[in-house]
Tab-separated table of C-alpha atoms in Angstrom:
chain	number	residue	atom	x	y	z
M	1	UNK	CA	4.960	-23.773	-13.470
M	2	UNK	CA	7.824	-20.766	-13.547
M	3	UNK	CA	6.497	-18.688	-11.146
M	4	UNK	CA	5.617	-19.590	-7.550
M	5	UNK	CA	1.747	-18.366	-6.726
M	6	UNK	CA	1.054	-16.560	-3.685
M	7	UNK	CA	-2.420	-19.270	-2.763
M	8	UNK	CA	0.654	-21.882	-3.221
M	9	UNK	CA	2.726	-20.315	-0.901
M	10	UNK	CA	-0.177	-19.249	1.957
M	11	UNK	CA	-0.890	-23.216	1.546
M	12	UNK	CA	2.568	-24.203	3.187
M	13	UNK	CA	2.689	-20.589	5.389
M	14	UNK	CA	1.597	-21.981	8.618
M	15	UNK	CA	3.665	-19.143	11.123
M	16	UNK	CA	5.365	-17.446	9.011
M	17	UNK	CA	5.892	-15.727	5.680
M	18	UNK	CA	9.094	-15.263	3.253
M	19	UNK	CA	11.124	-12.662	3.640
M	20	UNK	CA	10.427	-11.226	0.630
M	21	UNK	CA	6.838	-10.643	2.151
M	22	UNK	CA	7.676	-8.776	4.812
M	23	UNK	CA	7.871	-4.991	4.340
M	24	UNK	CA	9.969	-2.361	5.691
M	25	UNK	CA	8.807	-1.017	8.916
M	26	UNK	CA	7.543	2.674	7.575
M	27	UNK	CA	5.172	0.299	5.622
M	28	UNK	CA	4.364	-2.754	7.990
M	29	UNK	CA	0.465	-2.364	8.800
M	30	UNK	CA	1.039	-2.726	12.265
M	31	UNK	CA	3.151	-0.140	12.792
M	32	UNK	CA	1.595	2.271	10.501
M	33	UNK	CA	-2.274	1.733	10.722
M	34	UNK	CA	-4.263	4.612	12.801
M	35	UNK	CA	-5.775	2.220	15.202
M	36	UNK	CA	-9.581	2.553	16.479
M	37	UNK	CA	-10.375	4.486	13.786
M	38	UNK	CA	-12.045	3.413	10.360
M	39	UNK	CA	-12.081	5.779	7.751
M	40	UNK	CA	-15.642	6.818	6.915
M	41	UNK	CA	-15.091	8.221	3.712
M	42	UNK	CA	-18.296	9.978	1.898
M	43	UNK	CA	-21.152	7.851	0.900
M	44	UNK	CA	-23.237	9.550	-1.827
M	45	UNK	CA	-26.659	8.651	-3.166
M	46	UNK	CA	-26.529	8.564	-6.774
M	47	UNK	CA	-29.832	8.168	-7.148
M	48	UNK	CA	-30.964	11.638	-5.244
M	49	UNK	CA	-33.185	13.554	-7.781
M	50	UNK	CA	-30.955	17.189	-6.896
M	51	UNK	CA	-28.361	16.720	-9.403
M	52	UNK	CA	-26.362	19.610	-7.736
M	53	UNK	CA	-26.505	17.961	-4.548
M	54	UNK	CA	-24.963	14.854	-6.252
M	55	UNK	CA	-22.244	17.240	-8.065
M	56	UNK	CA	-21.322	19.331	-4.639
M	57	UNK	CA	-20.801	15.854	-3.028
M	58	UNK	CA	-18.774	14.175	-5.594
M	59	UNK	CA	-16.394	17.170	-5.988
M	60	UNK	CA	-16.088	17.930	-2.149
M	61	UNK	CA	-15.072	13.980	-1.909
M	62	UNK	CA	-12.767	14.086	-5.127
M	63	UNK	CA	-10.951	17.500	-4.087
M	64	UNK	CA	-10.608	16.679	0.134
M	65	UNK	CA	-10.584	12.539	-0.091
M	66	UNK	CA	-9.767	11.082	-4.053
M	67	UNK	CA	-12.443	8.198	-2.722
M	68	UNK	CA	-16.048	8.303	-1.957
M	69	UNK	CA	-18.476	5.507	-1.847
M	70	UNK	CA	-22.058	5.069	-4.092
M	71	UNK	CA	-24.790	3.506	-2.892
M	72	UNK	CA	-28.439	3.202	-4.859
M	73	UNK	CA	-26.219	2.957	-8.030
M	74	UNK	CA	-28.306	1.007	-10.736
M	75	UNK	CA	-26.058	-2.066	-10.505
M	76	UNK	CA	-28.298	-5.010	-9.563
M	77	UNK	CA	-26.978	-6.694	-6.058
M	78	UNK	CA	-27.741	-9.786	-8.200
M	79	UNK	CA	-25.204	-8.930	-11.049
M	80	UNK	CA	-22.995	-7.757	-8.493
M	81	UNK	CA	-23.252	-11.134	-6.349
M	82	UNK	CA	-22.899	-12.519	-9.723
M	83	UNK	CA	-19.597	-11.320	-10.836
M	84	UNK	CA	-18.241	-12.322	-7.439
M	85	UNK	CA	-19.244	-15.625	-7.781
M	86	UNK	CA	-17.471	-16.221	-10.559
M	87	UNK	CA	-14.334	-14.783	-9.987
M	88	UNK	CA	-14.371	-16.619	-6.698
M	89	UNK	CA	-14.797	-19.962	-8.453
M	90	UNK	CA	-11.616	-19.726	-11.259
M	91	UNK	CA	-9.093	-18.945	-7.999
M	92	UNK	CA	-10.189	-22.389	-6.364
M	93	UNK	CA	-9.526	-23.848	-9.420
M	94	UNK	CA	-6.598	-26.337	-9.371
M	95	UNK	CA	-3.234	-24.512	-10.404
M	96	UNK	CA	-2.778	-26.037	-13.921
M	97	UNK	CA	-6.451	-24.189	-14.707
M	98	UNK	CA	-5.653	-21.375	-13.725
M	99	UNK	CA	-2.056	-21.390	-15.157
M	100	UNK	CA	-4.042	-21.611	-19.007
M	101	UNK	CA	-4.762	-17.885	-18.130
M	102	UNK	CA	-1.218	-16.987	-17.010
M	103	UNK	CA	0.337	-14.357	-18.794
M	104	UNK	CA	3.314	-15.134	-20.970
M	105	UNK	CA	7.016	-14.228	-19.729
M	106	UNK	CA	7.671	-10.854	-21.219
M	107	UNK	CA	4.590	-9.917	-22.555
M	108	UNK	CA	4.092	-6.151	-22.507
M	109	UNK	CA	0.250	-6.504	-21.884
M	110	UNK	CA	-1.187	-6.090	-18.394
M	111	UNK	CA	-3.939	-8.778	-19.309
M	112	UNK	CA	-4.003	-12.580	-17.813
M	113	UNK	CA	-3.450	-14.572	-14.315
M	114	UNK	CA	-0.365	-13.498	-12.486
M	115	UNK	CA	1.465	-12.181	-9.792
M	116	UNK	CA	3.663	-9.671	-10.013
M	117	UNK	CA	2.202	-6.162	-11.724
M	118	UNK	CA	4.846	-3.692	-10.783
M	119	UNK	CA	8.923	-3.137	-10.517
M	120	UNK	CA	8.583	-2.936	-6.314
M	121	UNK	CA	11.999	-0.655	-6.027
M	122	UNK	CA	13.548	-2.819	-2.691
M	123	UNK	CA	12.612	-6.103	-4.244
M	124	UNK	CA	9.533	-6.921	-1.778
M	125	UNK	CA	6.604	-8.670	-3.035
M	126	UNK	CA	2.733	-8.113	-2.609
M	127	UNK	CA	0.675	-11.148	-0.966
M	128	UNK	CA	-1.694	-11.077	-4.069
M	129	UNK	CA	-2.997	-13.294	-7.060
M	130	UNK	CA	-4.422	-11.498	-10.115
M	131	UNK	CA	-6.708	-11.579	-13.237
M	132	UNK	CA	-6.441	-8.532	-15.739
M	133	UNK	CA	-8.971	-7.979	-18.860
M	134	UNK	CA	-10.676	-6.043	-20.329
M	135	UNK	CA	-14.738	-6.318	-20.539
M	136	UNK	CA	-15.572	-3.079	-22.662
M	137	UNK	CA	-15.733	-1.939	-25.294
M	138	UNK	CA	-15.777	-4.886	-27.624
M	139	UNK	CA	-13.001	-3.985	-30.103
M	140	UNK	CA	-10.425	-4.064	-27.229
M	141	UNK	CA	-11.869	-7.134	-25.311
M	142	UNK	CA	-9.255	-10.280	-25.687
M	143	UNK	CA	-11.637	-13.558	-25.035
M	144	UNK	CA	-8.216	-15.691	-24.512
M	145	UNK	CA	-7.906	-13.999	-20.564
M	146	UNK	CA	-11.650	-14.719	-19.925
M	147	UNK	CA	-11.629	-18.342	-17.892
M	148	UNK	CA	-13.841	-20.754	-19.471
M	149	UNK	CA	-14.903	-22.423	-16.357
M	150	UNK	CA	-16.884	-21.700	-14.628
M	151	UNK	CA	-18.582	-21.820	-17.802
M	152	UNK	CA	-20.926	-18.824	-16.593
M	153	UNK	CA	-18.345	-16.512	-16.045
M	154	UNK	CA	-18.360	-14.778	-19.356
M	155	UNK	CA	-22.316	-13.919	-19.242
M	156	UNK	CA	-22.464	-12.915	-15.372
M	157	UNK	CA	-18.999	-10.128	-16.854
M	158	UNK	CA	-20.755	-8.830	-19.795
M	159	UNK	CA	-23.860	-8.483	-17.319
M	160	UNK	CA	-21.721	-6.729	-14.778
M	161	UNK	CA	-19.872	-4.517	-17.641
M	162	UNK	CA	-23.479	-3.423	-19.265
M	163	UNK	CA	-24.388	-2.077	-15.832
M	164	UNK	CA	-21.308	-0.307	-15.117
M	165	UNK	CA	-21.962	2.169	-18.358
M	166	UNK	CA	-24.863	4.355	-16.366
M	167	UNK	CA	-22.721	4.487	-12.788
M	168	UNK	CA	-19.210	5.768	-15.316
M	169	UNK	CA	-21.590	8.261	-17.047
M	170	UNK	CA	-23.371	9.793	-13.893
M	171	UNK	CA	-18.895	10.076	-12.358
M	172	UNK	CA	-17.914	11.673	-15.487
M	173	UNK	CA	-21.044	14.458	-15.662
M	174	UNK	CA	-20.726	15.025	-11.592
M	175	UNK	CA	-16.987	15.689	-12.183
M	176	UNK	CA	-17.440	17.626	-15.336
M	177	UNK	CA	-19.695	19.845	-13.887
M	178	UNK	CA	-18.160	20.499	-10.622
M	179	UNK	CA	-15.247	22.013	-12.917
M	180	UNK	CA	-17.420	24.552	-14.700
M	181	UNK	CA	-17.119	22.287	-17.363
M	182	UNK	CA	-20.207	20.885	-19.734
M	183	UNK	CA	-21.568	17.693	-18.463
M	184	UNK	CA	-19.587	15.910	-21.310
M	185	UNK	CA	-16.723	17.195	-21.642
M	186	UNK	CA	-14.583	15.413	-18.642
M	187	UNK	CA	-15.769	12.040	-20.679
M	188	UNK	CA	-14.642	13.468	-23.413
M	189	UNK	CA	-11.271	14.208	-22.916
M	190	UNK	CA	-10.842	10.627	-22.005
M	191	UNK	CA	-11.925	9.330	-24.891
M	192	UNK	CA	-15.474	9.123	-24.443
M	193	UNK	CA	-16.944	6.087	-25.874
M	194	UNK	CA	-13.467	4.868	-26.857
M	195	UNK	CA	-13.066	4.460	-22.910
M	196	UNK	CA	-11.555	1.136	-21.830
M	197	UNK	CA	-12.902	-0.771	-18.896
M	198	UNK	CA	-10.022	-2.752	-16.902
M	199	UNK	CA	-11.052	-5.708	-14.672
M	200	UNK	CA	-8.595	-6.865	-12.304
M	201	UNK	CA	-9.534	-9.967	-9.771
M	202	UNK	CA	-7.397	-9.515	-6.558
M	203	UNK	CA	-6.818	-12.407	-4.635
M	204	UNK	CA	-5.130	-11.885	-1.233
M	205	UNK	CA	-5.214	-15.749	0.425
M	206	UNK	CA	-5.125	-16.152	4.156
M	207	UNK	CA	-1.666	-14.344	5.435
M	208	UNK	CA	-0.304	-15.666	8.975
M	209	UNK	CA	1.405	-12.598	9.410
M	210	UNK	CA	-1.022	-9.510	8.085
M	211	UNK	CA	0.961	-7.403	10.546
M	212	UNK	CA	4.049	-7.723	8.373
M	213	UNK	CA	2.432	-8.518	5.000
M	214	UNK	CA	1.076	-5.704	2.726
M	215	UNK	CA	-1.729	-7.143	-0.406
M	216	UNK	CA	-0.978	-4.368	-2.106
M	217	UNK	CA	1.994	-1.677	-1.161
M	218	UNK	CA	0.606	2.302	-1.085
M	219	UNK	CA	-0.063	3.220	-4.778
M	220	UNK	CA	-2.018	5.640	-6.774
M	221	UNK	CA	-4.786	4.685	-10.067
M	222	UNK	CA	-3.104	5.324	-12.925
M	223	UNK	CA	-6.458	5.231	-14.243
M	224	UNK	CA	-9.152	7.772	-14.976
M	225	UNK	CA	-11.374	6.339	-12.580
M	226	UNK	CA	-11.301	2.999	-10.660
M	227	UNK	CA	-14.571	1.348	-9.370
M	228	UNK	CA	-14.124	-1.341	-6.999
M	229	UNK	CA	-16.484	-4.649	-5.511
M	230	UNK	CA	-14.661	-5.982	-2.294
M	231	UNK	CA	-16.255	-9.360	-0.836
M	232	UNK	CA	-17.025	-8.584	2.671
M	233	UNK	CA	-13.467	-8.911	4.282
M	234	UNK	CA	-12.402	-5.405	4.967
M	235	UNK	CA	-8.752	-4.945	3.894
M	236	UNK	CA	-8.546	-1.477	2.118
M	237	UNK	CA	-6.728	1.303	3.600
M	238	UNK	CA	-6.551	5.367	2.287
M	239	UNK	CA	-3.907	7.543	3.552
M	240	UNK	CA	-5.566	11.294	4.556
M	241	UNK	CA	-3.164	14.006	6.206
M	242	UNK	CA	-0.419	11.451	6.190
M	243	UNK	CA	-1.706	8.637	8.406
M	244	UNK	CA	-3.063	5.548	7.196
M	245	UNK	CA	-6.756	4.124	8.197
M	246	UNK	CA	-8.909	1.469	7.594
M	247	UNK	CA	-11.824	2.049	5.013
M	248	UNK	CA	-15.471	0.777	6.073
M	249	UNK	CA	-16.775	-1.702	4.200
M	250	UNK	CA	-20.460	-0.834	3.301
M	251	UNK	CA	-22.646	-3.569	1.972
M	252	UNK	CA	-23.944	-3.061	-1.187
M	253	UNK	CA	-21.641	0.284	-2.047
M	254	UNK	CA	-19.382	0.856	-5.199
M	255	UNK	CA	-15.814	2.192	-3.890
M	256	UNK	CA	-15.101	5.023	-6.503
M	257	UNK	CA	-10.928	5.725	-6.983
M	258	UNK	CA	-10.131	9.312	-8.846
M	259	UNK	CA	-7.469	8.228	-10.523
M	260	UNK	CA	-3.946	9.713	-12.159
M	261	UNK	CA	-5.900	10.712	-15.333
M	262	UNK	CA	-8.723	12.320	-13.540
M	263	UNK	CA	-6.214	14.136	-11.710
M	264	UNK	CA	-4.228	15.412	-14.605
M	265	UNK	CA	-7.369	16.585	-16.584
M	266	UNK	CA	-8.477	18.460	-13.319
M	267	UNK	CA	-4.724	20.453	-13.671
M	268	UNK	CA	-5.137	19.226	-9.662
M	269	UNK	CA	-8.672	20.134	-8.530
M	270	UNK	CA	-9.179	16.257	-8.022
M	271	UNK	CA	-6.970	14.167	-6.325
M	272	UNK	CA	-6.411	10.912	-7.077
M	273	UNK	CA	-6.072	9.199	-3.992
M	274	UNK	CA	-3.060	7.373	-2.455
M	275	UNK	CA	-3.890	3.856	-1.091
M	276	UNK	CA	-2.895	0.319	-0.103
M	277	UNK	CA	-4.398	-3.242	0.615
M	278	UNK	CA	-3.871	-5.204	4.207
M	279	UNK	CA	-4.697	-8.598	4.464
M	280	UNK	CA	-6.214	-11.141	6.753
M	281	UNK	CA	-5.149	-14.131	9.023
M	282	UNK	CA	-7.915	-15.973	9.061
M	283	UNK	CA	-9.952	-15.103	5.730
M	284	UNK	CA	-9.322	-15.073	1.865
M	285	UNK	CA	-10.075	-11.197	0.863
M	286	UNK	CA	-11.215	-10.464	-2.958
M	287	UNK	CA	-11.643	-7.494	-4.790
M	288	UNK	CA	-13.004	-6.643	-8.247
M	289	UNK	CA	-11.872	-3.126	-9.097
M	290	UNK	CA	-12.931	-1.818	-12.697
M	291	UNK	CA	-10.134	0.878	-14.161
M	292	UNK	CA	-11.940	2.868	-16.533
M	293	UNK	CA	-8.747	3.878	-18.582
M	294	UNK	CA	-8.272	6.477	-21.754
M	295	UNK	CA	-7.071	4.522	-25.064
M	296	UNK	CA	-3.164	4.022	-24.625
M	297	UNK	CA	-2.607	6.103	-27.740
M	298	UNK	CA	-4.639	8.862	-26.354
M	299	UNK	CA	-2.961	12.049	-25.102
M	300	UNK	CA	-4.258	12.891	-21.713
M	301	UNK	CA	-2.979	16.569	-19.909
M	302	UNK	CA	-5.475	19.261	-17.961
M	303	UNK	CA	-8.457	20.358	-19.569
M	304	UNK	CA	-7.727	23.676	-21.944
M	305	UNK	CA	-10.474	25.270	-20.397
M	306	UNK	CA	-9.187	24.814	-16.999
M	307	UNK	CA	-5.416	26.509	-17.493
M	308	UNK	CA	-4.833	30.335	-18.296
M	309	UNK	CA	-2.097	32.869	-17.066
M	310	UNK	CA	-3.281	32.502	-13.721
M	311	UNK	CA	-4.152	28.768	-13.014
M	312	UNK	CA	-1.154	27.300	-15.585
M	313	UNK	CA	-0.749	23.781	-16.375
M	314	UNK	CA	0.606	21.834	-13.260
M	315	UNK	CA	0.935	18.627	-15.914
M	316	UNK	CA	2.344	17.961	-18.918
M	317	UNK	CA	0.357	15.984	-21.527
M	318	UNK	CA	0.918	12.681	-22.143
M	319	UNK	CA	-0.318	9.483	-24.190
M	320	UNK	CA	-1.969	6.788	-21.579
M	321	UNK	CA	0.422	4.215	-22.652
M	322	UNK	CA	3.570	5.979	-21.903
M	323	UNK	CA	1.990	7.508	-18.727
M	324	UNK	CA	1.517	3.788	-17.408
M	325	UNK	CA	5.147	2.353	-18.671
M	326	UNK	CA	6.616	5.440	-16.950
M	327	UNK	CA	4.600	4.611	-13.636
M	328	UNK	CA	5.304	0.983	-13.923
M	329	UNK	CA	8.587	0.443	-14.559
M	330	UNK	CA	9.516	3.223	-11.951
M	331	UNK	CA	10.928	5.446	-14.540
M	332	UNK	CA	10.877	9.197	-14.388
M	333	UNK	CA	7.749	10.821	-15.866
């Protein structure tokens, strides 16, 4: 097989975990988890009729927080329950099905079943499994990543992906707005319709050390935006005023990420929002985030209308791609 999967190993981790596993102790969730206290990061109502409301709301969370949480989004709970179903069913596959997916040794795309995403500086590894494609827009979608069985899971994506249009849309106009901007122009300097949606599958198996184990380490989007599904095993953690906490886990909500690129466009108004993954002893967690990404050859820096004399730029502009090698590969930006 190559590489050694992480469900493999949590098979034959009865006790303990690999060293590699365990992280140093300024990141060990034990030692650096506010205890007693979850995070209740804004929930906003995206379907309240007072637009302004909505806008006020999604700024004050993207300025103060980088992550809020929708509910009454327009996403069926059946399209939802849907996609999880799915991507639940191709990681209990047997390995050799899931290796058909795997993505090929030096490949310089992000898309496919694998394990390790990023260069981790001290060698450490994440307890995580992961699926990358892309499900929008068409042009850039890559049918070869998209399992095959279950044989359902490539209507119950393009369901999920039609649905996510209106929630993106309603982000972009809030956070448009909020910056003086027209409602379109945010979406706009992303790409607009050229936007790429990102699916990643996280699979964080059963961990008999979650004290020492991280899913994943404490990272940044380098997306525009990232909307995430969890399944109902709380395991996300933001840090705010440099302490770490748990994030509740609301039934039914969308987890909204501002992102590098949301950030940048911003020149800093929004802040994309540093956080990490823990995982659990005694339960399998999942997560489905969507990045909703510029095209790599677009060049992404703050907004022209947001920099003069006295507010200059605080980034420099930059094409997605090179952004995300820089960021990946731990290379100066």
């Amino acid at each position: 097989m190559g590489v050694e999967r992480v469900q493999e190993i949590a098979n034959f981790s009865k006790e303990t975990i690999p060293e590699e596993f365990i992280r140093t102790t300024y990141e060990q969730p034990a030692l650096t988890t506010v205890q007693g206290t979850v995070l209740e990061v804004p929930v906003i109502d995206l379907s309240d009729p007072d637009e302004e409301k909505v806008v006020r709301a999604i700024v004050d969370a993207s300025s103060n927080w980088g992550m809020f949480q929708v509910v009454n989004h327009g996403i069926p709970r059946e399209t939802v329950g849907k996609l999880k179903e799915v991507g639940k069913a191709f990681f209990e596959l047997p390995p050799h099905e899931k290796e058909a997916y795997a993505k090929s040794p030096g490949s310089q795309s992000i898309e496919g079943y694998g394990t390790k995403l990023q260069r981790e500086v001290e060698g450490k590894k994440a307890w995580v499994d992961h699926l990358f494609h892309k499900i929008w827009p068409p042009s850039e979608i890559n049918y070869q990543f998209w399992p095959k069985n279950p044989p359902s899971y490539r209507k119950n994506n393009e369901e999920y992906a039609k649905h996510m249009h209106g929630v993106v849309n309603k982000l972009f106009r809030c956070l448009s707005l909020g910056l003086g901007l027209e409602g379109n122009e945010m979406k706009e300097a992303m790409g607009g319709d050229s936007m790429v949606y990102l699916l990643k599958i996280n699979y964080y198996p059963q961990c008999p050390r979650p004290d020492l184990a991280l899913g994943v380490p404490a990272h940044t989007d380098m997306s525009a935006i990232t909307i995430l599904v969890p399944n109902d095993v709380q395991g996300l953690q933001a840090c705010k005023d440099d302490h770490w906490y748990d994030v509740e886990y609301i039934p039914n909500a969308l987890i909204v990420h501002i992102g590098d690129q949301v950030e940048i466009v911003s020149n800093g108004k929004y802040k994309s929002v540093l956080h990490r993954a823990k995982v659990n002893k005694e339960k399998t967690r999942i997560s489905w985030p969507v990045f909703v990404e510029p095209p790599s050859d677009l060049e992404v820096g703050p907004h022209p209308k947001l920099v003069n004399e006295a507010n200059p730029p605080k980034f420099e502009s930059k094409k997605y791609s090179q952004y995300c090698f820089c960021k990946l590969n731990k290379t100066p930006k």
